[in-house]
Amino acid sequence: MTKDEEIAQRSYRFRDEYIAATPSWYRGELHLAFTLIFTGGVLLYSLLQIHHSTLGQWLMVIPFFLFGNWAEWAAHRYLLHRPTRLMKGVYKRHVSVHHQFFTHKTLEYDGQRHWRALLFPPFAPVLFVLSALPAALLVGYFWSANAGYIVMFTMAAYYLMYEGLHTLAHVVDSPLLDRLPLVNTVRRMHVVHHHPELMGTRNFNLTFPICDVLFGTSDLDKGLWATLFNGMSNDAVKPEDLKKMRGRPGAATSSNPAAPLDSTRSN
């Protein structure tokens, strides 16, 4: 049995145990509904408060989009993959549940019972969106109410994009998604992140890998623009990461994102 087969076997055993231990009251539909209702509600309410806005005010989307990219990267790297006294439970859930349930060889999900391990906990969208509230209040006070609401609109929209791209990254055997620019890059990089040897060091962005490139945590040896449009290619994977993956430079890429570095497969 190969190492990857052992990883997959352990993951499927963990899945069976985790699903069996899931409380009878849990419903994935309600979990998803809360995420959509909260973030969608903030997004819609903020949008309805914006009147006679200007281009300058809407340019606030850019810095807060970048703030959202940093926030997801930093939270993923420093809270979800490093145990801290205050956030130990969050770390344990992410590493001991999400990364055991989903590995680079078992990335797929099946039905609402799997959503408990796939979706981020209900408090996550609340914390993410509210992280921008102090800035929104300051911008609203010193500049305009429109700009403040645009800040909140941006963060709510970013979280929806965040959950959407993360879910797409766990969809396997989709040639369409593998060809879709930007989305295919996100999918490939997230699979690499789920490799047990790399999950603590590589690819912490769950959306576009801007901060991964800027802070050197991308598994690709490329600049920002080339990384964003890298797609499913493994040609520029860093040598030290290839060694950990037991792959080889230029290994063929499967249309199944659960095996992007499997040199035994071909397109």
PDB file of C-alpha atoms in Angstrom:
ATOM      1  CA  MET A   1       0.000   0.000   0.000  1.00  0.00           C
ATOM      2  CA  THR A   2       1.356   3.421  -0.980  1.00  0.00           C
ATOM      3  CA  LYS A   3       1.510   6.398   1.363  1.00  0.00           C
ATOM      4  CA  ASP A   4      -1.322   8.114  -0.501  1.00  0.00           C
ATOM      5  CA  GLU A   5      -3.474   4.985  -0.219  1.00  0.00           C
ATOM      6  CA  GLU A   6      -2.842   4.899   3.528  1.00  0.00           C
ATOM      7  CA  ILE A   7      -3.822   8.572   3.796  1.00  0.00           C
ATOM      8  CA  ALA A   8      -7.035   7.937   1.868  1.00  0.00           C
ATOM      9  CA  GLN A   9      -7.873   4.873   3.954  1.00  0.00           C
ATOM     10  CA  ARG A  10      -7.415   6.767   7.233  1.00  0.00           C
ATOM     11  CA  SER A  11      -9.499   9.628   5.900  1.00  0.00           C
ATOM     12  CA  TYR A  12     -12.416   7.398   4.922  1.00  0.00           C
ATOM     13  CA  ARG A  13     -12.304   5.675   8.310  1.00  0.00           C
ATOM     14  CA  PHE A  14     -12.381   9.058  10.006  1.00  0.00           C
ATOM     15  CA  ARG A  15     -15.312  10.107   7.830  1.00  0.00           C
ATOM     16  CA  ASP A  16     -17.365   7.110   8.909  1.00  0.00           C
ATOM     17  CA  GLU A  17     -16.619   7.798  12.578  1.00  0.00           C
ATOM     18  CA  TYR A  18     -17.281  11.524  12.285  1.00  0.00           C
ATOM     19  CA  ILE A  19     -20.586  11.120  10.480  1.00  0.00           C
ATOM     20  CA  ALA A  20     -21.693   8.459  12.964  1.00  0.00           C
ATOM     21  CA  ALA A  21     -20.918  10.876  15.816  1.00  0.00           C
ATOM     22  CA  THR A  22     -22.745  13.813  14.210  1.00  0.00           C
ATOM     23  CA  PRO A  23     -25.628  14.938  16.470  1.00  0.00           C
ATOM     24  CA  SER A  24     -29.067  13.972  15.185  1.00  0.00           C
ATOM     25  CA  TRP A  25     -30.142  17.625  15.270  1.00  0.00           C
ATOM     26  CA  TYR A  26     -27.460  18.747  12.824  1.00  0.00           C
ATOM     27  CA  ARG A  27     -28.736  19.720   9.395  1.00  0.00           C
ATOM     28  CA  GLY A  28     -26.290  20.862   6.747  1.00  0.00           C
ATOM     29  CA  GLU A  29     -29.055  22.832   5.041  1.00  0.00           C
ATOM     30  CA  LEU A  30     -29.536  24.950   8.176  1.00  0.00           C
ATOM     31  CA  HIS A  31     -25.787  25.428   8.511  1.00  0.00           C
ATOM     32  CA  LEU A  32     -25.579  26.689   4.943  1.00  0.00           C
ATOM     33  CA  ALA A  33     -28.757  28.746   5.348  1.00  0.00           C
ATOM     34  CA  PHE A  34     -27.323  30.645   8.324  1.00  0.00           C
ATOM     35  CA  THR A  35     -24.176  31.505   6.377  1.00  0.00           C
ATOM     36  CA  LEU A  36     -26.181  32.699   3.381  1.00  0.00           C
ATOM     37  CA  ILE A  37     -28.790  34.581   5.403  1.00  0.00           C
ATOM     38  CA  PHE A  38     -26.270  36.379   7.614  1.00  0.00           C
ATOM     39  CA  THR A  39     -23.811  37.397   4.911  1.00  0.00           C
ATOM     40  CA  GLY A  40     -26.549  37.986   2.344  1.00  0.00           C
ATOM     41  CA  GLY A  41     -28.494  40.043   4.881  1.00  0.00           C
ATOM     42  CA  VAL A  42     -25.495  42.266   5.654  1.00  0.00           C
ATOM     43  CA  LEU A  43     -24.781  42.608   1.946  1.00  0.00           C
ATOM     44  CA  LEU A  44     -28.374  43.532   1.047  1.00  0.00           C
ATOM     45  CA  TYR A  45     -28.884  45.883   4.001  1.00  0.00           C
ATOM     46  CA  SER A  46     -25.642  47.703   3.241  1.00  0.00           C
ATOM     47  CA  LEU A  47     -26.516  47.998  -0.427  1.00  0.00           C
ATOM     48  CA  LEU A  48     -29.943  49.456   0.389  1.00  0.00           C
ATOM     49  CA  GLN A  49     -28.332  52.154   2.552  1.00  0.00           C
ATOM     50  CA  ILE A  50     -26.106  53.416  -0.251  1.00  0.00           C
ATOM     51  CA  HIS A  51     -27.583  56.441  -2.039  1.00  0.00           C
ATOM     52  CA  HIS A  52     -26.089  58.687  -4.721  1.00  0.00           C
ATOM     53  CA  SER A  53     -22.712  57.054  -4.359  1.00  0.00           C
ATOM     54  CA  THR A  54     -19.615  58.199  -6.219  1.00  0.00           C
ATOM     55  CA  LEU A  55     -16.822  56.318  -7.957  1.00  0.00           C
ATOM     56  CA  GLY A  56     -14.427  57.436  -5.231  1.00  0.00           C
ATOM     57  CA  GLN A  57     -16.622  55.856  -2.583  1.00  0.00           C
ATOM     58  CA  TRP A  58     -16.854  52.577  -4.502  1.00  0.00           C
ATOM     59  CA  LEU A  59     -13.071  52.500  -4.793  1.00  0.00           C
ATOM     60  CA  MET A  60     -13.169  51.516  -1.109  1.00  0.00           C
ATOM     61  CA  VAL A  61     -13.870  48.027  -2.436  1.00  0.00           C
ATOM     62  CA  ILE A  62     -10.217  47.657  -3.486  1.00  0.00           C
ATOM     63  CA  PRO A  63      -8.429  48.150  -0.125  1.00  0.00           C
ATOM     64  CA  PHE A  64     -11.039  46.125   1.739  1.00  0.00           C
ATOM     65  CA  PHE A  65     -10.944  43.339  -0.821  1.00  0.00           C
ATOM     66  CA  LEU A  66      -7.200  43.212  -0.155  1.00  0.00           C
ATOM     67  CA  PHE A  67      -7.855  43.372   3.594  1.00  0.00           C
ATOM     68  CA  GLY A  68     -10.218  40.420   3.229  1.00  0.00           C
ATOM     69  CA  ASN A  69      -7.536  38.512   1.336  1.00  0.00           C
ATOM     70  CA  TRP A  70      -5.038  39.191   4.111  1.00  0.00           C
ATOM     71  CA  ALA A  71      -7.580  38.348   6.835  1.00  0.00           C
ATOM     72  CA  GLU A  72      -8.386  34.915   5.351  1.00  0.00           C
ATOM     73  CA  TRP A  73      -4.681  34.193   4.819  1.00  0.00           C
ATOM     74  CA  ALA A  74      -3.619  35.320   8.301  1.00  0.00           C
ATOM     75  CA  ALA A  75      -6.477  33.582  10.119  1.00  0.00           C
ATOM     76  CA  HIS A  76      -5.866  30.380   8.181  1.00  0.00           C
ATOM     77  CA  ARG A  77      -2.112  30.433   8.750  1.00  0.00           C
ATOM     78  CA  TYR A  78      -1.852  31.701  12.320  1.00  0.00           C
ATOM     79  CA  LEU A  79      -5.123  30.567  13.948  1.00  0.00           C
ATOM     80  CA  LEU A  80      -6.253  27.466  12.074  1.00  0.00           C
ATOM     81  CA  HIS A  81      -2.815  25.884  11.676  1.00  0.00           C
ATOM     82  CA  ARG A  82      -1.053  27.005  14.857  1.00  0.00           C
ATOM     83  CA  PRO A  83      -2.373  26.071  18.309  1.00  0.00           C
ATOM     84  CA  THR A  84      -2.876  29.064  20.581  1.00  0.00           C
ATOM     85  CA  ARG A  85      -4.296  29.170  24.074  1.00  0.00           C
ATOM     86  CA  LEU A  86      -7.339  31.245  23.158  1.00  0.00           C
ATOM     87  CA  MET A  87      -8.095  29.587  19.818  1.00  0.00           C
ATOM     88  CA  LYS A  88      -7.072  26.001  20.536  1.00  0.00           C
ATOM     89  CA  GLY A  89     -10.586  24.677  19.846  1.00  0.00           C
ATOM     90  CA  VAL A  90     -10.665  26.336  16.426  1.00  0.00           C
ATOM     91  CA  TYR A  91      -7.249  24.925  15.569  1.00  0.00           C
ATOM     92  CA  LYS A  92      -8.268  21.440  16.694  1.00  0.00           C
ATOM     93  CA  ARG A  93     -11.466  21.502  14.660  1.00  0.00           C
ATOM     94  CA  HIS A  94      -9.681  22.615  11.523  1.00  0.00           C
ATOM     95  CA  VAL A  95      -6.643  20.349  11.653  1.00  0.00           C
ATOM     96  CA  SER A  96      -8.187  17.340  13.413  1.00  0.00           C
ATOM     97  CA  VAL A  97     -11.514  17.405  11.588  1.00  0.00           C
ATOM     98  CA  HIS A  98     -11.396  19.294   8.300  1.00  0.00           C
ATOM     99  CA  HIS A  99      -7.948  18.055   7.304  1.00  0.00           C
ATOM    100  CA  GLN A 100      -8.661  14.470   8.288  1.00  0.00           C
ATOM    101  CA  PHE A 101     -12.060  14.458   6.603  1.00  0.00           C
ATOM    102  CA  PHE A 102     -10.600  16.031   3.457  1.00  0.00           C
ATOM    103  CA  THR A 103      -7.100  15.166   2.260  1.00  0.00           C
ATOM    104  CA  HIS A 104      -5.499  15.723  -1.140  1.00  0.00           C
ATOM    105  CA  LYS A 105      -6.770  12.227  -2.029  1.00  0.00           C
ATOM    106  CA  THR A 106     -10.217  12.498  -0.422  1.00  0.00           C
ATOM    107  CA  LEU A 107     -11.303  16.000  -1.294  1.00  0.00           C
ATOM    108  CA  GLU A 108     -14.862  15.207  -2.353  1.00  0.00           C
ATOM    109  CA  TYR A 109     -17.991  15.780  -0.255  1.00  0.00           C
ATOM    110  CA  ASP A 110     -21.309  13.988  -0.508  1.00  0.00           C
ATOM    111  CA  GLY A 111     -24.537  15.445   0.821  1.00  0.00           C
ATOM    112  CA  GLN A 112     -25.496  17.646   3.742  1.00  0.00           C
ATOM    113  CA  ARG A 113     -24.003  15.340   6.372  1.00  0.00           C
ATOM    114  CA  HIS A 114     -20.562  16.237   4.982  1.00  0.00           C
ATOM    115  CA  TRP A 115     -21.236  19.965   5.181  1.00  0.00           C
ATOM    116  CA  ARG A 116     -20.482  19.976   8.905  1.00  0.00           C
ATOM    117  CA  ALA A 117     -16.841  19.266   8.017  1.00  0.00           C
ATOM    118  CA  LEU A 118     -16.851  21.352   4.818  1.00  0.00           C
ATOM    119  CA  LEU A 119     -18.423  24.660   5.841  1.00  0.00           C
ATOM    120  CA  PHE A 120     -16.799  26.952   8.331  1.00  0.00           C
ATOM    121  CA  PRO A 121     -18.572  27.140  11.722  1.00  0.00           C
ATOM    122  CA  PRO A 122     -21.495  29.590  11.991  1.00  0.00           C
ATOM    123  CA  PHE A 123     -19.437  32.045  14.030  1.00  0.00           C
ATOM    124  CA  ALA A 124     -16.880  32.384  11.203  1.00  0.00           C
ATOM    125  CA  PRO A 125     -18.943  34.624   8.881  1.00  0.00           C
ATOM    126  CA  VAL A 126     -19.989  36.738  11.856  1.00  0.00           C
ATOM    127  CA  LEU A 127     -16.394  37.311  12.985  1.00  0.00           C
ATOM    128  CA  PHE A 128     -15.133  37.878   9.450  1.00  0.00           C
ATOM    129  CA  VAL A 129     -17.755  40.477   8.555  1.00  0.00           C
ATOM    130  CA  LEU A 130     -17.641  42.214  11.947  1.00  0.00           C
ATOM    131  CA  SER A 131     -13.853  42.513  11.700  1.00  0.00           C
ATOM    132  CA  ALA A 132     -14.495  45.372   9.280  1.00  0.00           C
ATOM    133  CA  LEU A 133     -17.064  47.137  11.453  1.00  0.00           C
ATOM    134  CA  PRO A 134     -14.610  49.444  13.295  1.00  0.00           C
ATOM    135  CA  ALA A 135     -13.115  50.548   9.985  1.00  0.00           C
ATOM    136  CA  ALA A 136     -16.587  50.996   8.478  1.00  0.00           C
ATOM    137  CA  LEU A 137     -17.643  53.202  11.408  1.00  0.00           C
ATOM    138  CA  LEU A 138     -14.506  55.325  11.100  1.00  0.00           C
ATOM    139  CA  VAL A 139     -14.858  55.677   7.342  1.00  0.00           C
ATOM    140  CA  GLY A 140     -18.535  56.495   7.732  1.00  0.00           C
ATOM    141  CA  TYR A 141     -17.830  59.133  10.370  1.00  0.00           C
ATOM    142  CA  PHE A 142     -14.857  60.870   8.767  1.00  0.00           C
ATOM    143  CA  TRP A 143     -15.858  60.515   5.107  1.00  0.00           C
ATOM    144  CA  SER A 144     -19.413  59.432   4.290  1.00  0.00           C
ATOM    145  CA  ALA A 145     -22.064  56.937   5.324  1.00  0.00           C
ATOM    146  CA  ASN A 146     -21.997  55.541   1.787  1.00  0.00           C
ATOM    147  CA  ALA A 147     -18.312  54.647   2.099  1.00  0.00           C
ATOM    148  CA  GLY A 148     -18.919  52.974   5.460  1.00  0.00           C
ATOM    149  CA  TYR A 149     -21.698  50.817   4.056  1.00  0.00           C
ATOM    150  CA  ILE A 150     -19.558  49.971   1.028  1.00  0.00           C
ATOM    151  CA  VAL A 151     -16.931  48.613   3.435  1.00  0.00           C
ATOM    152  CA  MET A 152     -19.493  46.290   5.056  1.00  0.00           C
ATOM    153  CA  PHE A 153     -20.911  45.332   1.650  1.00  0.00           C
ATOM    154  CA  THR A 154     -17.414  44.392   0.488  1.00  0.00           C
ATOM    155  CA  MET A 155     -16.664  42.176   3.485  1.00  0.00           C
ATOM    156  CA  ALA A 156     -19.997  40.348   3.284  1.00  0.00           C
ATOM    157  CA  ALA A 157     -19.538  39.774  -0.449  1.00  0.00           C
ATOM    158  CA  TYR A 158     -15.969  38.617   0.159  1.00  0.00           C
ATOM    159  CA  TYR A 159     -17.095  35.993   2.657  1.00  0.00           C
ATOM    160  CA  LEU A 160     -19.705  34.664   0.230  1.00  0.00           C
ATOM    161  CA  MET A 161     -16.999  34.412  -2.424  1.00  0.00           C
ATOM    162  CA  TYR A 162     -14.728  32.764   0.152  1.00  0.00           C
ATOM    163  CA  GLU A 163     -17.220  30.005   0.975  1.00  0.00           C
ATOM    164  CA  GLY A 164     -18.164  29.602  -2.686  1.00  0.00           C
ATOM    165  CA  LEU A 165     -14.596  29.145  -3.923  1.00  0.00           C
ATOM    166  CA  HIS A 166     -13.768  26.852  -1.013  1.00  0.00           C
ATOM    167  CA  THR A 167     -16.747  24.662  -1.891  1.00  0.00           C
ATOM    168  CA  LEU A 168     -15.753  24.610  -5.570  1.00  0.00           C
ATOM    169  CA  ALA A 169     -12.263  23.539  -4.526  1.00  0.00           C
ATOM    170  CA  HIS A 170     -13.844  20.415  -3.025  1.00  0.00           C
ATOM    171  CA  VAL A 171     -15.731  19.519  -6.210  1.00  0.00           C
ATOM    172  CA  VAL A 172     -13.868  16.720  -7.969  1.00  0.00           C
ATOM    173  CA  ASP A 173     -13.920  15.500 -11.576  1.00  0.00           C
ATOM    174  CA  SER A 174     -15.074  18.775 -13.117  1.00  0.00           C
ATOM    175  CA  PRO A 175     -13.296  19.516 -16.419  1.00  0.00           C
ATOM    176  CA  LEU A 176     -15.298  22.746 -16.664  1.00  0.00           C
ATOM    177  CA  LEU A 177     -13.966  24.106 -13.357  1.00  0.00           C
ATOM    178  CA  ASP A 178     -10.469  22.900 -14.231  1.00  0.00           C
ATOM    179  CA  ARG A 179     -10.570  25.127 -17.336  1.00  0.00           C
ATOM    180  CA  LEU A 180     -12.130  28.184 -15.670  1.00  0.00           C
ATOM    181  CA  PRO A 181      -9.447  30.880 -15.205  1.00  0.00           C
ATOM    182  CA  LEU A 182      -8.658  31.884 -11.618  1.00  0.00           C
ATOM    183  CA  VAL A 183     -11.051  29.231 -10.265  1.00  0.00           C
ATOM    184  CA  ASN A 184      -8.802  26.429 -11.542  1.00  0.00           C
ATOM    185  CA  THR A 185      -5.830  28.051  -9.780  1.00  0.00           C
ATOM    186  CA  VAL A 186      -7.766  28.198  -6.506  1.00  0.00           C
ATOM    187  CA  ARG A 187      -8.797  24.552  -6.885  1.00  0.00           C
ATOM    188  CA  ARG A 188      -5.282  23.296  -7.565  1.00  0.00           C
ATOM    189  CA  MET A 189      -3.670  25.287  -4.769  1.00  0.00           C
ATOM    190  CA  HIS A 190      -6.266  24.159  -2.236  1.00  0.00           C
ATOM    191  CA  VAL A 191      -5.645  20.515  -3.079  1.00  0.00           C
ATOM    192  CA  VAL A 192      -1.949  21.048  -2.432  1.00  0.00           C
ATOM    193  CA  HIS A 193      -2.813  22.706   0.888  1.00  0.00           C
ATOM    194  CA  HIS A 194      -4.682  19.534   1.901  1.00  0.00           C
ATOM    195  CA  HIS A 195      -1.571  17.406   1.454  1.00  0.00           C
ATOM    196  CA  PRO A 196      -0.613  16.372   5.033  1.00  0.00           C
ATOM    197  CA  GLU A 197       3.024  17.313   4.419  1.00  0.00           C
ATOM    198  CA  LEU A 198       2.163  20.831   3.243  1.00  0.00           C
ATOM    199  CA  MET A 199      -0.997  21.909   5.054  1.00  0.00           C
ATOM    200  CA  GLY A 200       0.933  23.831   7.708  1.00  0.00           C
ATOM    201  CA  THR A 201       3.192  25.742   5.331  1.00  0.00           C
ATOM    202  CA  ARG A 202       1.592  26.233   1.902  1.00  0.00           C
ATOM    203  CA  ASN A 203      -1.387  27.851   0.181  1.00  0.00           C
ATOM    204  CA  PHE A 204      -3.358  29.488   2.992  1.00  0.00           C
ATOM    205  CA  ASN A 205      -5.496  31.654   0.714  1.00  0.00           C
ATOM    206  CA  LEU A 206      -8.809  29.958   0.046  1.00  0.00           C
ATOM    207  CA  THR A 207      -9.669  32.543  -2.587  1.00  0.00           C
ATOM    208  CA  PHE A 208      -7.103  34.184  -4.829  1.00  0.00           C
ATOM    209  CA  PRO A 209      -3.487  33.515  -3.718  1.00  0.00           C
ATOM    210  CA  ILE A 210      -2.439  37.149  -3.414  1.00  0.00           C
ATOM    211  CA  CYS A 211      -1.041  36.954   0.120  1.00  0.00           C
ATOM    212  CA  ASP A 212       0.418  33.500  -0.495  1.00  0.00           C
ATOM    213  CA  VAL A 213       2.586  35.049  -3.212  1.00  0.00           C
ATOM    214  CA  LEU A 214       3.407  38.231  -1.281  1.00  0.00           C
ATOM    215  CA  PHE A 215       4.394  36.363   1.900  1.00  0.00           C
ATOM    216  CA  GLY A 216       6.111  33.388   0.290  1.00  0.00           C
ATOM    217  CA  THR A 217       3.642  30.649   1.253  1.00  0.00           C
ATOM    218  CA  SER A 218       2.689  29.675  -2.296  1.00  0.00           C
ATOM    219  CA  ASP A 219       3.924  26.285  -3.492  1.00  0.00           C
ATOM    220  CA  LEU A 220       4.636  27.863  -6.883  1.00  0.00           C
ATOM    221  CA  ASP A 221       7.838  29.665  -7.791  1.00  0.00           C
ATOM    222  CA  LYS A 222       6.069  32.400  -9.763  1.00  0.00           C
ATOM    223  CA  GLY A 223       5.105  36.045  -9.483  1.00  0.00           C
ATOM    224  CA  LEU A 224       1.625  37.262  -8.595  1.00  0.00           C
ATOM    225  CA  TRP A 225       0.114  37.528 -12.066  1.00  0.00           C
ATOM    226  CA  ALA A 226       1.542  34.199 -13.250  1.00  0.00           C
ATOM    227  CA  THR A 227       0.342  32.479 -10.068  1.00  0.00           C
ATOM    228  CA  LEU A 228      -3.185  33.874 -10.358  1.00  0.00           C
ATOM    229  CA  PHE A 229      -3.483  32.425 -13.858  1.00  0.00           C
ATOM    230  CA  ASN A 230      -1.407  29.304 -13.264  1.00  0.00           C
ATOM    231  CA  GLY A 231      -4.427  27.037 -13.578  1.00  0.00           C
ATOM    232  CA  MET A 232      -3.814  23.321 -12.982  1.00  0.00           C
ATOM    233  CA  SER A 233      -0.163  23.330 -14.033  1.00  0.00           C
ATOM    234  CA  ASN A 234       2.505  21.922 -11.712  1.00  0.00           C
ATOM    235  CA  ASP A 235       5.468  23.066 -13.809  1.00  0.00           C
ATOM    236  CA  ALA A 236       6.621  25.735 -11.332  1.00  0.00           C
ATOM    237  CA  VAL A 237       6.168  23.864  -8.045  1.00  0.00           C
ATOM    238  CA  LYS A 238       9.032  24.590  -5.662  1.00  0.00           C
ATOM    239  CA  PRO A 239      11.541  21.693  -5.543  1.00  0.00           C
ATOM    240  CA  GLU A 240      11.270  21.266  -1.773  1.00  0.00           C
ATOM    241  CA  ASP A 241       7.505  20.916  -2.070  1.00  0.00           C
ATOM    242  CA  LEU A 242       7.764  18.463  -4.944  1.00  0.00           C
ATOM    243  CA  LYS A 243       9.964  16.295  -2.758  1.00  0.00           C
ATOM    244  CA  LYS A 244       7.353  16.270  -0.011  1.00  0.00           C
ATOM    245  CA  MET A 245       4.634  15.417  -2.502  1.00  0.00           C
ATOM    246  CA  ARG A 246       6.795  12.626  -3.965  1.00  0.00           C
ATOM    247  CA  GLY A 247       6.117  14.064  -7.393  1.00  0.00           C
ATOM    248  CA  ARG A 248       8.354  15.312 -10.153  1.00  0.00           C
ATOM    249  CA  PRO A 249       8.641  18.585 -12.068  1.00  0.00           C
ATOM    250  CA  GLY A 250       6.193  18.746 -14.925  1.00  0.00           C
ATOM    251  CA  ALA A 251       4.110  15.814 -13.724  1.00  0.00           C
ATOM    252  CA  ALA A 252       0.930  15.393 -15.695  1.00  0.00           C
ATOM    253  CA  THR A 253      -2.196  16.867 -14.163  1.00  0.00           C
ATOM    254  CA  SER A 254      -5.399  14.929 -13.703  1.00  0.00           C
ATOM    255  CA  SER A 255      -8.774  16.542 -14.319  1.00  0.00           C
ATOM    256  CA  ASN A 256      -9.576  15.317 -10.832  1.00  0.00           C
ATOM    257  CA  PRO A 257      -8.278  18.026  -8.473  1.00  0.00           C
ATOM    258  CA  ALA A 258      -7.823  15.435  -5.756  1.00  0.00           C
ATOM    259  CA  ALA A 259      -4.731  14.216  -7.619  1.00  0.00           C
ATOM    260  CA  PRO A 260      -3.014  17.232  -9.176  1.00  0.00           C
ATOM    261  CA  LEU A 261       0.465  15.872  -8.586  1.00  0.00           C
ATOM    262  CA  ASP A 262      -0.135  12.198  -9.243  1.00  0.00           C
ATOM    263  CA  SER A 263       2.505  11.302 -11.810  1.00  0.00           C
ATOM    264  CA  THR A 264       0.770   8.003 -12.563  1.00  0.00           C
ATOM    265  CA  ARG A 265      -2.110   9.818 -14.209  1.00  0.00           C
ATOM    266  CA  SER A 266      -2.281  11.728 -17.454  1.00  0.00           C
ATOM    267  CA  ASN A 267      -4.741  14.094 -19.094  1.00  0.00           C
TER     268      ASN A 267
END
